[in-house]
Coordinates of C-alpha atoms in Angstrom, one line a residue:
M240 CA -9.2 7.0 2.2
A241 CA -6.1 5.8 4.0
T242 CA -3.0 7.8 3.5
L243 CA 0.2 6.2 2.1
N244 CA 1.9 6.5 5.6
E245 CA -1.0 4.6 7.1
I246 CA -0.9 1.9 4.4
K247 CA 2.9 1.6 4.9
K248 CA 2.5 0.7 8.7
P249 CA 2.8 -3.1 8.4
I250 CA 6.0 -2.8 6.4
A251 CA 7.4 0.6 7.5
E252 CA 10.5 -1.0 9.1
H253 CA 11.3 -3.0 6.0
L254 CA 10.9 0.0 3.8
D255 CA 13.5 1.9 5.9
I256 CA 16.0 -1.1 5.7
F257 CA 15.3 -1.3 1.9
E258 CA 16.1 2.4 1.4
K259 CA 19.6 1.8 2.9
K260 CA 20.1 -1.4 0.8
F261 CA 18.9 0.3 -2.4
K262 CA 21.4 3.2 -1.9
H263 CA 24.2 0.7 -1.4
S264 CA 23.2 -1.2 -4.5
M265 CA 23.7 1.9 -6.6
K266 CA 27.3 2.6 -5.4
S267 CA 30.1 3.0 -7.9
N268 CA 33.8 3.9 -7.9
V269 CA 33.2 6.6 -10.5
A270 CA 32.7 10.0 -8.7
L271 CA 30.3 11.4 -11.4
L272 CA 28.1 8.3 -11.2
D273 CA 27.9 8.6 -7.4
I274 CA 26.8 12.2 -7.7
I275 CA 24.1 11.3 -10.2
T276 CA 22.9 8.2 -8.3
R277 CA 22.7 10.3 -5.1
Y278 CA 20.6 12.8 -7.0
I279 CA 18.3 10.0 -8.2
V280 CA 17.8 8.6 -4.7
K281 CA 17.0 12.1 -3.4
R282 CA 14.2 12.7 -5.9
K283 CA 12.4 9.3 -5.4
G284 CA 8.6 9.2 -5.4
K285 CA 6.0 7.7 -3.2
Q286 CA 7.7 4.2 -2.8
M287 CA 4.6 2.6 -4.3
R288 CA 6.5 -0.1 -6.1
P289 CA 8.5 -1.3 -3.0
M290 CA 5.2 -1.2 -1.1
F291 CA 3.6 -3.6 -3.6
V292 CA 6.7 -5.9 -3.3
F293 CA 6.8 -6.0 0.5
L294 CA 3.0 -6.2 1.1
S295 CA 2.7 -9.0 -1.4
A296 CA 5.6 -10.8 0.4
A297 CA 4.2 -10.2 3.9
M298 CA 0.8 -11.5 2.8
H299 CA 2.2 -14.9 1.8
G300 CA 5.1 -15.4 4.2
E301 CA 8.0 -13.8 6.0
I302 CA 9.9 -11.0 4.4
N303 CA 13.5 -12.0 3.9
E304 CA 16.7 -11.1 2.1
S305 CA 15.2 -12.3 -1.2
T306 CA 12.4 -9.8 -0.8
Y307 CA 14.9 -6.9 -0.4
T308 CA 16.6 -8.2 -3.6
A309 CA 13.3 -8.2 -5.4
A310 CA 12.5 -4.6 -4.4
S311 CA 16.0 -3.4 -5.3
L312 CA 16.0 -5.2 -8.6
I313 CA 12.7 -3.6 -9.6
E314 CA 13.8 -0.1 -8.5
L315 CA 17.1 -0.4 -10.4
L316 CA 15.6 -1.6 -13.7
H317 CA 12.6 0.8 -13.4
T318 CA 14.9 3.8 -12.7
A319 CA 17.0 2.8 -15.7
T320 CA 13.9 2.9 -17.9
L321 CA 12.8 6.3 -16.5
V322 CA 16.3 7.8 -17.2
H323 CA 16.1 6.5 -20.8
D324 CA 12.5 7.6 -21.1
D325 CA 13.5 11.2 -20.3
V326 CA 16.0 11.1 -23.2
V327 CA 13.5 9.5 -25.6
D328 CA 10.9 12.1 -24.7
D329 CA 13.4 15.0 -24.6
S330 CA 12.0 15.8 -21.2
N331 CA 13.7 18.3 -18.9
E332 CA 11.7 17.5 -15.8
R333 CA 10.4 14.6 -13.7
R334 CA 8.3 15.0 -10.6
G335 CA 9.3 18.7 -10.2
F336 CA 13.1 17.9 -10.4
F337 CA 15.4 18.4 -13.4
S338 CA 15.8 15.2 -15.4
I339 CA 19.3 13.6 -15.6
N340 CA 19.6 14.6 -19.3
A341 CA 18.7 18.2 -18.5
L342 CA 21.5 18.4 -16.0
W343 CA 24.2 16.2 -17.5
K344 CA 23.1 15.8 -21.2
N345 CA 21.8 12.8 -23.2
K346 CA 25.1 10.9 -23.5
V347 CA 25.6 10.8 -19.7
A348 CA 21.8 9.9 -19.1
V349 CA 22.0 6.9 -21.5
L350 CA 25.1 5.6 -19.9
V351 CA 23.6 6.1 -16.4
G352 CA 20.6 4.1 -17.5
D353 CA 22.9 1.3 -18.8
F354 CA 24.8 1.3 -15.5
L355 CA 21.6 0.9 -13.5
L356 CA 20.5 -1.9 -15.8
S357 CA 23.7 -3.7 -15.3
K358 CA 23.6 -3.2 -11.5
G359 CA 20.1 -4.9 -11.5
L360 CA 21.3 -7.8 -13.6
L361 CA 24.4 -8.3 -11.4
L362 CA 22.5 -8.0 -8.1
S363 CA 20.2 -10.9 -9.1
L364 CA 23.0 -13.0 -10.6
D365 CA 25.3 -12.5 -7.6
R366 CA 22.5 -13.8 -5.4
D367 CA 21.4 -16.6 -7.7
E368 CA 17.9 -15.0 -7.9
F369 CA 17.3 -16.3 -11.5
Q370 CA 13.5 -16.4 -11.2
L371 CA 13.3 -12.9 -9.8
L372 CA 15.5 -11.8 -12.8
K373 CA 13.1 -13.6 -15.2
I374 CA 10.0 -11.9 -13.7
V375 CA 11.5 -8.4 -13.8
S376 CA 13.2 -8.8 -17.2
E377 CA 9.9 -9.9 -18.7
A378 CA 8.3 -6.7 -17.3
T379 CA 11.1 -4.5 -18.8
R380 CA 10.6 -6.2 -22.2
E381 CA 6.8 -5.6 -22.0
M382 CA 7.4 -1.9 -21.0
S383 CA 9.6 -1.3 -24.1
E384 CA 7.1 -3.1 -26.4
G385 CA 4.2 -1.0 -25.0
E386 CA 6.1 2.3 -25.6
L387 CA 7.0 1.2 -29.2
L388 CA 3.4 0.1 -29.9
Q389 CA 2.2 3.5 -28.6
I390 CA 4.7 5.4 -30.9
E391 CA 3.7 3.2 -33.9
K392 CA 0.0 3.9 -33.4
A393 CA 0.4 7.6 -32.5
R394 CA 1.5 8.2 -36.1
K395 CA -1.9 7.3 -37.5
L396 CA -4.0 7.9 -34.4
D397 CA -5.8 4.7 -35.2
I398 CA -5.8 3.2 -31.7
S399 CA -8.8 0.9 -30.9
E400 CA -9.9 0.2 -27.4
D401 CA -8.2 -3.3 -27.5
I402 CA -4.9 -1.7 -28.6
Y403 CA -5.2 1.0 -25.8
F404 CA -5.6 -1.8 -23.2
E405 CA -2.7 -3.7 -24.7
I406 CA -0.5 -0.6 -24.5
I407 CA -1.3 0.2 -20.9
R408 CA -1.1 -3.5 -19.9
K409 CA 2.5 -3.6 -21.2
K410 CA 3.6 0.0 -20.4
T411 CA 2.3 0.4 -16.8
A412 CA 0.6 -2.7 -15.6
S413 CA 3.5 -5.1 -16.3
L414 CA 5.6 -3.3 -13.8
I415 CA 3.1 -3.4 -10.9
A416 CA 2.4 -7.1 -11.9
S417 CA 6.1 -7.8 -11.5
C418 CA 6.3 -6.1 -8.1
C419 CA 3.5 -8.4 -6.8
A420 CA 4.8 -11.5 -8.5
S421 CA 8.4 -11.0 -7.3
G422 CA 7.4 -10.2 -3.7
T423 CA 5.2 -13.3 -3.6
H424 CA 8.0 -15.5 -5.1
S425 CA 10.6 -14.2 -2.6
V426 CA 8.8 -15.9 0.3
N427 CA 8.6 -19.3 -1.6
A428 CA 4.9 -19.2 -2.3
S429 CA 3.5 -21.7 -4.9
E430 CA 3.7 -20.8 -8.6
E431 CA -0.1 -20.7 -8.7
T432 CA -0.1 -18.0 -6.0
V433 CA 2.7 -16.1 -7.8
Q434 CA 0.6 -16.1 -11.0
Q435 CA -2.5 -15.0 -9.1
M436 CA -0.6 -12.1 -7.5
K437 CA 0.8 -11.2 -10.9
L438 CA -2.7 -10.9 -12.3
F439 CA -3.8 -8.9 -9.3
G440 CA -0.9 -6.4 -10.0
E441 CA -1.8 -6.2 -13.7
K442 CA -5.4 -5.3 -12.9
V443 CA -4.2 -2.6 -10.3
G444 CA -1.8 -1.3 -12.9
I445 CA -4.5 -0.9 -15.6
A446 CA -6.8 0.9 -13.1
F447 CA -3.8 3.1 -12.1
Q448 CA -3.1 4.1 -15.7
I449 CA -6.8 4.8 -16.5
K450 CA -6.9 7.1 -13.5
D451 CA -3.8 8.9 -14.9
D452 CA -5.5 9.3 -18.2
L453 CA -8.6 10.8 -16.5
F454 CA -6.4 13.6 -14.9
D455 CA -6.0 15.1 -18.4
Y456 CA -9.7 16.0 -18.4
E457 CA -9.9 17.3 -14.9
F458 CA -9.6 21.0 -14.0
S459 CA -6.2 22.3 -13.0
N460 CA -5.9 24.1 -9.7
K461 CA -3.6 26.7 -11.2
T462 CA -5.5 27.6 -14.4
G463 CA -9.0 26.4 -13.7
K464 CA -8.8 24.6 -17.1
P465 CA -8.3 21.0 -18.0
N466 CA -4.7 20.1 -18.7
G467 CA -5.1 18.5 -22.1
I468 CA -1.4 17.3 -22.0
D469 CA -2.2 13.9 -23.6
I470 CA -3.9 15.7 -26.5
K471 CA -1.0 18.0 -26.9
E472 CA 1.3 14.9 -27.0
Q473 CA -1.1 13.1 -29.4
K474 CA -1.7 10.3 -27.0
M475 CA -4.9 8.4 -27.6
T476 CA -6.4 7.6 -24.2
L477 CA -9.7 5.9 -23.4
P478 CA -11.9 9.1 -23.1
L479 CA -10.8 10.2 -26.6
I480 CA -11.1 6.7 -28.1
Y481 CA -14.7 6.5 -26.8
L482 CA -15.5 9.9 -28.3
L483 CA -14.1 8.9 -31.7
N484 CA -16.0 5.6 -31.6
N485 CA -19.2 7.5 -31.0
S486 CA -18.8 10.3 -33.5
S487 CA -19.9 10.7 -37.1
W488 CA -17.3 10.4 -39.9
T489 CA -17.1 14.2 -40.3
E490 CA -16.8 14.9 -36.6
K491 CA -14.2 12.2 -36.2
R492 CA -12.1 13.6 -39.0
K493 CA -12.3 17.1 -37.4
I494 CA -11.2 15.8 -34.0
V495 CA -8.3 13.7 -35.5
N496 CA -7.2 16.8 -37.4
I497 CA -7.1 18.9 -34.2
V498 CA -5.1 16.2 -32.3
K499 CA -2.7 15.8 -35.2
N500 CA -2.2 19.4 -36.4
H501 CA -3.6 21.9 -33.9
N502 CA -2.7 20.3 -30.5
N503 CA -1.0 23.4 -29.3
N504 CA -4.0 25.6 -29.9
P505 CA -5.7 26.0 -26.4
D506 CA -9.2 26.8 -27.9
K507 CA -9.1 23.7 -30.2
V508 CA -7.8 21.5 -27.4
K509 CA -10.7 22.8 -25.2
F510 CA -13.1 22.0 -28.0
V511 CA -11.9 18.3 -28.0
I512 CA -12.1 18.2 -24.2
D513 CA -15.7 19.6 -24.2
K514 CA -16.6 17.0 -26.8
V515 CA -15.2 14.2 -24.7
N516 CA -17.2 15.4 -21.7
Q517 CA -20.4 15.7 -23.8
S518 CA -20.0 12.2 -25.3
G519 CA -20.0 10.4 -21.9
G520 CA -16.4 9.4 -22.5
I521 CA -15.4 10.4 -18.9
E522 CA -18.2 8.3 -17.3
Y523 CA -17.4 5.3 -19.6
T524 CA -13.7 5.5 -18.6
K525 CA -14.5 5.7 -14.9
E526 CA -16.7 2.6 -15.2
K527 CA -13.8 0.7 -16.9
M528 CA -11.5 1.8 -14.1
K529 CA -13.9 0.6 -11.4
L530 CA -14.2 -2.7 -13.2
Y531 CA -10.4 -3.4 -13.0
H532 CA -10.4 -2.1 -9.4
H533 CA -13.1 -4.6 -8.4
E534 CA -11.4 -7.5 -10.3
A535 CA -8.2 -6.8 -8.4
L536 CA -9.9 -6.8 -5.0
D537 CA -11.8 -10.0 -5.9
I538 CA -8.4 -11.8 -6.4
L539 CA -7.2 -10.6 -3.0
Q540 CA -10.4 -12.0 -1.3
K541 CA -9.1 -15.5 -2.1
F542 CA -6.3 -15.1 0.5
P543 CA -6.6 -15.2 4.3
D544 CA -7.1 -11.9 6.1
S545 CA -4.0 -10.1 7.5
A546 CA -2.7 -6.6 8.2
S547 CA -0.8 -6.9 4.9
K548 CA -3.9 -7.9 2.9
T549 CA -5.8 -4.9 4.4
A550 CA -2.9 -2.6 3.5
L551 CA -2.9 -3.9 -0.1
Q552 CA -6.6 -3.4 -0.4
Q553 CA -6.1 0.2 0.8
L554 CA -3.2 0.7 -1.6
V555 CA -5.5 -0.5 -4.5
D556 CA -8.2 2.1 -3.3
F557 CA -5.5 4.7 -3.2
T558 CA -4.5 4.2 -6.8
I559 CA -7.9 5.2 -8.1
E560 CA -8.8 7.8 -5.5
R561 CA -5.5 9.8 -5.5
K562 CA -5.7 13.4 -6.5
K563 CA -2.4 13.4 -8.5

């Protein structure tokens, strides 16, 4: 499997320029805000979202100022949602760093999220990038709807497979779809091509989230035991949905009771994880992930070969073969 640094090669120079532009786009005259935004930039992740933007753009044309705007807009709006998410989840950590709300409290975190949101809106309006704003705003709306749908369903633990896919399409896949669509739009590709790339990103995003859900049933290096974090948080993911769909009424009631009322009991969580493994839920989930992975690659095959296309294919493979 290609490493992220190898995949970045066709766009490495553009990513470096983007980093500088992104830092600049977060600037403020308020000292506290500057301290916090510098902290946010310092703890950034793998750059996968900008990679999808720039590789999609490079595959269909020449990367230009509009492409940088697209990447900055997505990062600003996405970072705003992450800051707000940490407040909603009462989370003190993200990617091994303290969250904004852990260091500066909820009030500041909510205001910082609002600030980043406004920066994204103004960035696109100042540059007359109305279509980019539309693409990214639609993704932000979908992400909020996905989160709320998950919260609504978590109360009753009655998520069917269709609802699960609806949640992850909105919560995770809509963002990667908007990366691919906005990158493609930024180089003046046809609307049909933009929509094809949006669908490509959606399928990659669904495969990505399914992979994330599988991690919960894999063995941790530290403890030698499965993590079971989703069960502790009462999240209904595909392996668990499969188990419930293939259990007797009595067994189903027992499992739902554990997830609802005993999710902090390690032995009971282990019981559910063992049941998922015995039911074939892991294999079923992996097959679904591979299906979306292949459908994404099939869409890419419609476009001419290039270094960017190869890198995008490698990035798709990376999303389902990564170890964390």
